[in-house]
């Protein structure tokens, strides 16, 4: 087991990879080359999300929202992930904290996120998203 990446490393890689997927999926010029199944594969059954506005979404609502948001951004859309750090952990579950910074239509926003991951041998990075909570640090300007 010493050769296997740590749960924190796998969850961190998943956070970065999923946000790369979002950029590719949302940017109109790139969306045709992206496989949506990758997103669905890492959204664990029973997933819940607390959006930055406080709305609670189940897995179906999250998947539907992302699916219908395909190609809705211009080439200037970007996401960066900052300050990834571990929280509570046991053998197959971990809480990760990170900051997501976005540039969309010339407007910057930042959100503090906490995510719960469990191990999954079928997921690309070996973990599935189980819960996500996002809180505005800086909401996009209107």
Short mmCIF file of N, CA and C in Angstrom, two decimals:
data_model
loop_
_atom_site.label_atom_id
_atom_site.label_comp_id
_atom_site.label_asym_id
_atom_site.label_seq_id
_atom_site.Cartn_x
_atom_site.Cartn_y
_atom_site.Cartn_z
N UNK A 1 0.82 -1.19 0.00
CA UNK A 1 0.00 0.00 0.00
C UNK A 1 0.86 1.26 0.00
N UNK A 2 2.12 1.13 0.28
CA UNK A 2 2.99 2.31 0.34
C UNK A 2 3.18 2.95 -1.03
N UNK A 3 2.98 2.18 -2.13
CA UNK A 3 3.13 2.74 -3.46
C UNK A 3 1.90 3.49 -3.95
N UNK A 4 0.78 3.36 -3.26
CA UNK A 4 -0.47 4.01 -3.64
C UNK A 4 -0.49 5.45 -3.13
N UNK A 5 -0.96 6.41 -3.95
CA UNK A 5 -1.04 7.79 -3.47
C UNK A 5 -1.97 7.89 -2.26
N UNK A 6 -1.70 8.83 -1.39
CA UNK A 6 -2.53 9.02 -0.20
C UNK A 6 -3.94 9.46 -0.60
N UNK A 7 -4.86 9.29 0.31
CA UNK A 7 -6.23 9.73 0.08
C UNK A 7 -6.26 11.24 -0.16
N UNK A 8 -5.48 11.99 0.57
CA UNK A 8 -5.40 13.44 0.37
C UNK A 8 -4.89 13.76 -1.04
N UNK A 9 -3.87 13.06 -1.50
CA UNK A 9 -3.33 13.30 -2.85
C UNK A 9 -4.37 12.98 -3.92
N UNK A 10 -5.08 11.88 -3.75
CA UNK A 10 -6.10 11.51 -4.74
C UNK A 10 -7.25 12.50 -4.76
N UNK A 11 -7.69 12.94 -3.57
CA UNK A 11 -8.79 13.92 -3.52
C UNK A 11 -8.34 15.27 -4.07
N UNK A 12 -7.12 15.67 -3.79
CA UNK A 12 -6.59 16.94 -4.33
C UNK A 12 -6.53 16.88 -5.84
N UNK A 13 -6.06 15.77 -6.39
CA UNK A 13 -6.00 15.61 -7.85
C UNK A 13 -7.40 15.66 -8.44
N UNK A 14 -8.37 15.07 -7.76
CA UNK A 14 -9.75 15.08 -8.24
C UNK A 14 -10.30 16.50 -8.29
N UNK A 15 -10.04 17.28 -7.27
CA UNK A 15 -10.51 18.68 -7.25
C UNK A 15 -9.95 19.44 -8.45
N UNK A 16 -8.67 19.31 -8.67
CA UNK A 16 -8.02 20.01 -9.80
C UNK A 16 -8.55 19.50 -11.13
N UNK A 17 -8.62 18.19 -11.29
CA UNK A 17 -9.09 17.61 -12.55
C UNK A 17 -10.55 17.98 -12.84
N UNK A 18 -11.40 17.96 -11.82
CA UNK A 18 -12.81 18.27 -12.05
C UNK A 18 -12.97 19.73 -12.48
N UNK A 19 -12.20 20.62 -11.89
CA UNK A 19 -12.33 22.03 -12.27
C UNK A 19 -11.75 22.28 -13.67
N UNK A 20 -10.77 21.49 -14.08
CA UNK A 20 -10.32 21.55 -15.49
C UNK A 20 -11.44 21.10 -16.42
N UNK A 21 -12.13 20.03 -16.01
CA UNK A 21 -13.29 19.58 -16.77
C UNK A 21 -14.31 20.71 -16.91
N UNK A 22 -14.61 21.41 -15.80
CA UNK A 22 -15.59 22.50 -15.85
C UNK A 22 -15.20 23.56 -16.88
N UNK A 23 -13.95 23.97 -16.87
CA UNK A 23 -13.50 24.98 -17.83
C UNK A 23 -13.71 24.47 -19.25
N UNK A 24 -13.28 23.26 -19.51
CA UNK A 24 -13.43 22.71 -20.86
C UNK A 24 -14.91 22.54 -21.24
N UNK A 25 -15.74 22.12 -20.30
CA UNK A 25 -17.16 21.88 -20.56
C UNK A 25 -17.92 23.19 -20.77
N UNK A 26 -17.57 24.23 -19.99
CA UNK A 26 -18.29 25.50 -20.05
C UNK A 26 -17.85 26.39 -21.21
N UNK A 27 -16.58 26.31 -21.63
CA UNK A 27 -16.08 27.17 -22.70
C UNK A 27 -16.56 26.62 -24.05
N UNK A 28 -17.31 27.43 -24.76
CA UNK A 28 -17.95 26.99 -26.00
C UNK A 28 -16.95 26.41 -27.00
N UNK A 29 -15.78 27.02 -27.11
CA UNK A 29 -14.80 26.57 -28.10
C UNK A 29 -14.21 25.20 -27.78
N UNK A 30 -14.36 24.72 -26.56
CA UNK A 30 -13.76 23.44 -26.16
C UNK A 30 -14.78 22.36 -25.84
N UNK A 31 -16.03 22.72 -25.67
CA UNK A 31 -17.03 21.80 -25.11
C UNK A 31 -17.23 20.53 -25.94
N UNK A 32 -17.07 20.61 -27.25
CA UNK A 32 -17.30 19.42 -28.09
C UNK A 32 -16.30 18.30 -27.84
N UNK A 33 -15.15 18.63 -27.29
CA UNK A 33 -14.10 17.63 -27.08
C UNK A 33 -14.15 16.98 -25.70
N UNK A 34 -15.17 17.31 -24.90
CA UNK A 34 -15.23 16.86 -23.51
C UNK A 34 -16.26 15.74 -23.34
N UNK A 35 -15.88 14.73 -22.58
CA UNK A 35 -16.76 13.60 -22.29
C UNK A 35 -17.47 13.84 -20.95
N UNK A 36 -18.81 13.99 -21.00
CA UNK A 36 -19.58 14.28 -19.79
C UNK A 36 -19.57 13.11 -18.80
N UNK A 37 -19.39 11.90 -19.29
CA UNK A 37 -19.40 10.73 -18.42
C UNK A 37 -18.36 10.80 -17.31
N UNK A 38 -17.26 11.51 -17.55
CA UNK A 38 -16.23 11.66 -16.52
C UNK A 38 -16.82 12.37 -15.29
N UNK A 39 -17.63 13.40 -15.54
CA UNK A 39 -18.26 14.13 -14.45
C UNK A 39 -19.23 13.22 -13.67
N UNK A 40 -20.10 12.55 -14.42
CA UNK A 40 -21.08 11.68 -13.77
C UNK A 40 -20.40 10.57 -12.96
N UNK A 41 -19.27 10.08 -13.44
CA UNK A 41 -18.58 8.97 -12.77
C UNK A 41 -18.05 9.33 -11.39
N UNK A 42 -17.77 10.61 -11.16
CA UNK A 42 -17.19 11.00 -9.87
C UNK A 42 -18.20 11.62 -8.91
N UNK A 43 -19.43 11.79 -9.37
CA UNK A 43 -20.48 12.29 -8.49
C UNK A 43 -21.12 11.09 -7.80
N UNK A 44 -20.74 10.86 -6.56
CA UNK A 44 -21.20 9.68 -5.84
C UNK A 44 -22.70 9.67 -5.62
N UNK A 45 -23.24 8.47 -5.51
CA UNK A 45 -24.67 8.34 -5.20
C UNK A 45 -24.94 9.03 -3.86
N UNK A 46 -26.03 9.73 -3.78
CA UNK A 46 -26.39 10.43 -2.56
C UNK A 46 -25.67 11.75 -2.38
N UNK A 47 -24.93 12.21 -3.40
CA UNK A 47 -24.23 13.48 -3.32
C UNK A 47 -25.18 14.60 -2.93
N UNK A 48 -24.70 15.50 -2.09
CA UNK A 48 -25.42 16.73 -1.78
C UNK A 48 -24.46 17.90 -1.95
N UNK A 49 -25.03 19.04 -2.31
CA UNK A 49 -24.24 20.25 -2.46
C UNK A 49 -24.99 21.42 -1.84
N UNK A 50 -24.26 22.22 -1.08
CA UNK A 50 -24.78 23.49 -0.60
C UNK A 50 -24.12 24.56 -1.48
N UNK A 51 -24.93 25.18 -2.35
CA UNK A 51 -24.42 26.20 -3.26
C UNK A 51 -24.05 27.46 -2.47
N UNK A 52 -23.26 28.35 -3.08
CA UNK A 52 -22.86 29.57 -2.36
C UNK A 52 -24.02 30.42 -1.88
N UNK A 53 -25.18 30.31 -2.54
CA UNK A 53 -26.36 31.08 -2.11
C UNK A 53 -27.17 30.37 -1.03
N UNK A 54 -26.71 29.19 -0.59
CA UNK A 54 -27.39 28.45 0.47
C UNK A 54 -28.35 27.38 -0.01
N UNK A 55 -28.61 27.32 -1.31
CA UNK A 55 -29.52 26.31 -1.85
C UNK A 55 -28.90 24.92 -1.70
N UNK A 56 -29.69 23.95 -1.28
CA UNK A 56 -29.24 22.56 -1.14
C UNK A 56 -29.69 21.78 -2.38
N UNK A 57 -28.72 21.15 -3.03
CA UNK A 57 -28.98 20.41 -4.26
C UNK A 57 -28.64 18.94 -4.07
N UNK A 58 -29.46 18.06 -4.65
CA UNK A 58 -29.12 16.64 -4.65
C UNK A 58 -28.30 16.31 -5.89
N UNK A 59 -27.88 15.07 -6.01
CA UNK A 59 -27.02 14.67 -7.12
C UNK A 59 -27.67 14.95 -8.47
N UNK A 60 -28.94 14.60 -8.61
CA UNK A 60 -29.61 14.81 -9.89
C UNK A 60 -29.63 16.29 -10.29
N UNK A 61 -29.88 17.16 -9.34
CA UNK A 61 -29.91 18.60 -9.63
C UNK A 61 -28.53 19.11 -10.03
N UNK A 62 -27.48 18.63 -9.36
CA UNK A 62 -26.12 19.04 -9.69
C UNK A 62 -25.77 18.56 -11.10
N UNK A 63 -26.01 17.29 -11.39
CA UNK A 63 -25.69 16.73 -12.70
C UNK A 63 -26.48 17.45 -13.79
N UNK A 64 -27.77 17.68 -13.58
CA UNK A 64 -28.59 18.38 -14.58
C UNK A 64 -28.09 19.80 -14.81
N UNK A 65 -27.74 20.50 -13.74
CA UNK A 65 -27.24 21.87 -13.89
C UNK A 65 -25.96 21.92 -14.72
N UNK A 66 -25.03 21.03 -14.42
CA UNK A 66 -23.78 21.02 -15.17
C UNK A 66 -24.04 20.61 -16.63
N UNK A 67 -24.87 19.61 -16.83
CA UNK A 67 -25.17 19.16 -18.19
C UNK A 67 -25.74 20.30 -19.03
N UNK A 68 -26.67 21.06 -18.48
CA UNK A 68 -27.32 22.13 -19.25
C UNK A 68 -26.48 23.40 -19.35
N UNK A 69 -25.38 23.47 -18.62
CA UNK A 69 -24.50 24.64 -18.66
C UNK A 69 -23.38 24.49 -19.68
N UNK A 70 -23.41 23.45 -20.48
CA UNK A 70 -22.38 23.20 -21.49
C UNK A 70 -22.28 24.37 -22.46
N UNK A 71 -21.04 24.79 -22.74
CA UNK A 71 -20.74 25.81 -23.75
C UNK A 71 -21.41 27.15 -23.47
N UNK A 72 -21.54 27.52 -22.20
CA UNK A 72 -22.20 28.78 -21.83
C UNK A 72 -21.22 29.91 -21.52
N UNK A 73 -19.91 29.66 -21.64
CA UNK A 73 -18.92 30.68 -21.32
C UNK A 73 -18.03 30.98 -22.52
N UNK A 74 -17.45 32.17 -22.51
CA UNK A 74 -16.51 32.52 -23.57
C UNK A 74 -15.10 32.06 -23.20
N UNK A 75 -14.16 32.29 -24.10
CA UNK A 75 -12.78 31.84 -23.90
C UNK A 75 -12.10 32.45 -22.68
N UNK A 76 -12.64 33.54 -22.14
CA UNK A 76 -12.04 34.19 -20.98
C UNK A 76 -12.36 33.52 -19.65
N UNK A 77 -13.23 32.51 -19.67
CA UNK A 77 -13.60 31.82 -18.42
C UNK A 77 -12.43 31.03 -17.89
N UNK A 78 -12.17 31.16 -16.59
CA UNK A 78 -11.10 30.37 -15.97
C UNK A 78 -11.46 30.08 -14.52
N UNK A 79 -10.86 29.00 -14.03
CA UNK A 79 -10.99 28.61 -12.62
C UNK A 79 -9.59 28.29 -12.12
N UNK A 80 -9.27 28.79 -10.94
CA UNK A 80 -8.04 28.35 -10.28
C UNK A 80 -8.41 27.83 -8.89
N UNK A 81 -7.67 26.82 -8.47
CA UNK A 81 -7.88 26.21 -7.15
C UNK A 81 -6.70 26.59 -6.28
N UNK A 82 -6.99 27.09 -5.09
CA UNK A 82 -5.95 27.57 -4.19
C UNK A 82 -6.12 26.95 -2.81
N UNK A 83 -5.03 26.88 -2.09
CA UNK A 83 -5.03 26.54 -0.66
C UNK A 83 -5.76 25.23 -0.34
N UNK A 84 -5.43 24.17 -1.07
CA UNK A 84 -6.01 22.86 -0.79
C UNK A 84 -5.39 22.34 0.51
N UNK A 85 -6.25 21.95 1.46
CA UNK A 85 -5.73 21.41 2.72
C UNK A 85 -6.68 20.36 3.27
N UNK A 86 -6.10 19.39 3.96
CA UNK A 86 -6.93 18.31 4.49
C UNK A 86 -7.68 18.73 5.75
N UNK A 87 -8.83 18.11 5.92
CA UNK A 87 -9.58 18.21 7.17
C UNK A 87 -9.60 16.84 7.82
N UNK A 88 -10.75 16.47 8.35
CA UNK A 88 -10.91 15.17 8.99
C UNK A 88 -10.74 14.06 7.97
N UNK A 89 -10.24 12.91 8.45
CA UNK A 89 -10.03 11.77 7.56
C UNK A 89 -10.08 10.48 8.34
N UNK A 90 -10.57 9.42 7.68
CA UNK A 90 -10.40 8.06 8.18
C UNK A 90 -9.87 7.22 7.03
N UNK A 91 -9.98 5.92 7.09
CA UNK A 91 -9.36 5.05 6.09
C UNK A 91 -9.87 5.30 4.67
N UNK A 92 -11.17 5.58 4.51
CA UNK A 92 -11.70 5.73 3.15
C UNK A 92 -12.53 6.98 2.92
N UNK A 93 -12.48 7.93 3.84
CA UNK A 93 -13.24 9.18 3.72
C UNK A 93 -12.35 10.35 4.15
N UNK A 94 -12.46 11.47 3.41
CA UNK A 94 -11.68 12.64 3.77
C UNK A 94 -12.49 13.91 3.48
N UNK A 95 -12.28 14.91 4.32
CA UNK A 95 -12.80 16.25 4.10
C UNK A 95 -11.63 17.10 3.61
N UNK A 96 -11.86 17.82 2.52
CA UNK A 96 -10.83 18.70 1.95
C UNK A 96 -11.39 20.12 1.90
N UNK A 97 -10.55 21.09 2.24
CA UNK A 97 -10.89 22.51 2.12
C UNK A 97 -10.08 23.10 0.97
N UNK A 98 -10.70 23.99 0.21
CA UNK A 98 -9.99 24.68 -0.86
C UNK A 98 -10.74 25.95 -1.24
N UNK A 99 -10.04 26.83 -1.93
CA UNK A 99 -10.64 28.05 -2.45
C UNK A 99 -10.71 27.94 -3.96
N UNK A 100 -11.87 28.25 -4.49
CA UNK A 100 -12.08 28.26 -5.94
C UNK A 100 -12.21 29.71 -6.38
N UNK A 101 -11.34 30.12 -7.29
CA UNK A 101 -11.40 31.48 -7.86
C UNK A 101 -11.82 31.36 -9.31
N UNK A 102 -12.78 32.18 -9.71
CA UNK A 102 -13.28 32.15 -11.09
C UNK A 102 -13.18 33.53 -11.73
N UNK A 103 -12.98 33.51 -13.03
CA UNK A 103 -13.12 34.69 -13.87
C UNK A 103 -14.14 34.32 -14.93
N UNK A 104 -15.29 35.00 -14.90
CA UNK A 104 -16.38 34.69 -15.83
C UNK A 104 -16.94 36.01 -16.35
N UNK A 105 -16.92 36.15 -17.66
CA UNK A 105 -17.43 37.37 -18.30
C UNK A 105 -16.79 38.62 -17.70
N UNK A 106 -15.50 38.53 -17.41
CA UNK A 106 -14.76 39.67 -16.88
C UNK A 106 -14.96 39.94 -15.39
N UNK A 107 -15.73 39.09 -14.72
CA UNK A 107 -16.02 39.28 -13.29
C UNK A 107 -15.33 38.20 -12.47
N UNK A 108 -14.64 38.63 -11.41
CA UNK A 108 -13.93 37.72 -10.52
C UNK A 108 -14.85 37.31 -9.37
N UNK A 109 -14.70 36.07 -8.94
CA UNK A 109 -15.39 35.60 -7.73
C UNK A 109 -14.50 34.58 -7.04
N UNK A 110 -14.72 34.43 -5.74
CA UNK A 110 -13.97 33.45 -4.95
C UNK A 110 -14.94 32.81 -3.99
N UNK A 111 -14.73 31.51 -3.76
CA UNK A 111 -15.56 30.80 -2.80
C UNK A 111 -14.71 29.82 -2.00
N UNK A 112 -15.01 29.74 -0.73
CA UNK A 112 -14.40 28.74 0.14
C UNK A 112 -15.23 27.48 0.02
N UNK A 113 -14.57 26.37 -0.23
CA UNK A 113 -15.28 25.11 -0.39
C UNK A 113 -14.77 24.07 0.58
N UNK A 114 -15.67 23.21 1.01
CA UNK A 114 -15.29 22.00 1.73
C UNK A 114 -16.00 20.85 1.03
N UNK A 115 -15.25 19.77 0.83
CA UNK A 115 -15.78 18.62 0.10
C UNK A 115 -15.47 17.34 0.85
N UNK A 116 -16.41 16.41 0.81
CA UNK A 116 -16.23 15.10 1.39
C UNK A 116 -16.05 14.11 0.24
N UNK A 117 -15.00 13.30 0.33
CA UNK A 117 -14.70 12.28 -0.67
C UNK A 117 -14.65 10.92 -0.01
N UNK A 118 -15.09 9.89 -0.74
CA UNK A 118 -14.89 8.51 -0.32
C UNK A 118 -14.14 7.78 -1.43
N UNK A 119 -13.45 6.74 -1.06
CA UNK A 119 -12.70 5.99 -2.05
C UNK A 119 -13.66 5.27 -3.01
N UNK A 120 -13.20 5.13 -4.25
CA UNK A 120 -13.96 4.43 -5.28
C UNK A 120 -12.98 3.89 -6.31
N UNK A 121 -12.90 2.58 -6.43
CA UNK A 121 -11.94 1.98 -7.36
C UNK A 121 -12.29 2.27 -8.81
N UNK A 122 -13.55 2.65 -9.11
CA UNK A 122 -13.94 2.90 -10.49
C UNK A 122 -13.80 4.37 -10.91
N UNK A 123 -13.52 5.27 -9.97
CA UNK A 123 -13.39 6.69 -10.30
C UNK A 123 -11.99 6.99 -10.81
N UNK A 124 -11.86 7.97 -11.71
CA UNK A 124 -10.55 8.27 -12.32
C UNK A 124 -9.41 8.50 -11.33
N UNK A 125 -9.66 9.21 -10.25
CA UNK A 125 -8.62 9.45 -9.24
C UNK A 125 -8.79 8.60 -7.99
N UNK A 126 -9.71 7.63 -8.06
CA UNK A 126 -9.90 6.73 -6.94
C UNK A 126 -10.76 7.28 -5.82
N UNK A 127 -11.46 8.41 -6.08
CA UNK A 127 -12.36 8.99 -5.08
C UNK A 127 -13.62 9.52 -5.76
N UNK A 128 -14.71 9.55 -5.00
CA UNK A 128 -15.97 10.14 -5.45
C UNK A 128 -16.33 11.30 -4.55
N UNK A 129 -16.98 12.29 -5.13
CA UNK A 129 -17.53 13.42 -4.37
C UNK A 129 -18.79 12.93 -3.66
N UNK A 130 -18.90 13.22 -2.36
CA UNK A 130 -20.09 12.83 -1.58
C UNK A 130 -20.85 14.04 -1.06
N UNK A 131 -20.13 15.12 -0.78
CA UNK A 131 -20.76 16.35 -0.28
C UNK A 131 -19.87 17.52 -0.64
N UNK A 132 -20.47 18.62 -1.02
CA UNK A 132 -19.75 19.85 -1.34
C UNK A 132 -20.50 21.02 -0.74
N UNK A 133 -19.76 21.89 -0.06
CA UNK A 133 -20.34 23.11 0.52
C UNK A 133 -19.50 24.28 0.07
N UNK A 134 -20.14 25.25 -0.61
CA UNK A 134 -19.43 26.43 -1.11
C UNK A 134 -20.00 27.67 -0.44
N UNK A 135 -19.12 28.58 -0.04
CA UNK A 135 -19.51 29.84 0.60
C UNK A 135 -18.80 30.98 -0.12
N UNK A 136 -19.56 32.01 -0.49
CA UNK A 136 -18.93 33.15 -1.15
C UNK A 136 -17.90 33.80 -0.26
N UNK A 137 -16.72 34.02 -0.79
CA UNK A 137 -15.73 34.91 -0.17
C UNK A 137 -15.81 36.26 -0.89
N UNK A 138 -16.03 36.17 -2.20
CA UNK A 138 -16.23 37.35 -3.03
C UNK A 138 -17.19 36.94 -4.14
N UNK A 139 -18.40 37.42 -4.05
CA UNK A 139 -19.40 37.10 -5.08
C UNK A 139 -19.11 37.93 -6.33
N UNK A 140 -19.48 37.42 -7.49
CA UNK A 140 -19.27 38.20 -8.72
C UNK A 140 -20.03 39.53 -8.63
N UNK A 141 -19.41 40.56 -9.14
CA UNK A 141 -20.07 41.87 -9.15
C UNK A 141 -21.21 41.83 -10.16
N UNK A 142 -22.30 42.49 -9.84
CA UNK A 142 -23.44 42.52 -10.78
C UNK A 142 -23.27 43.58 -11.83
#
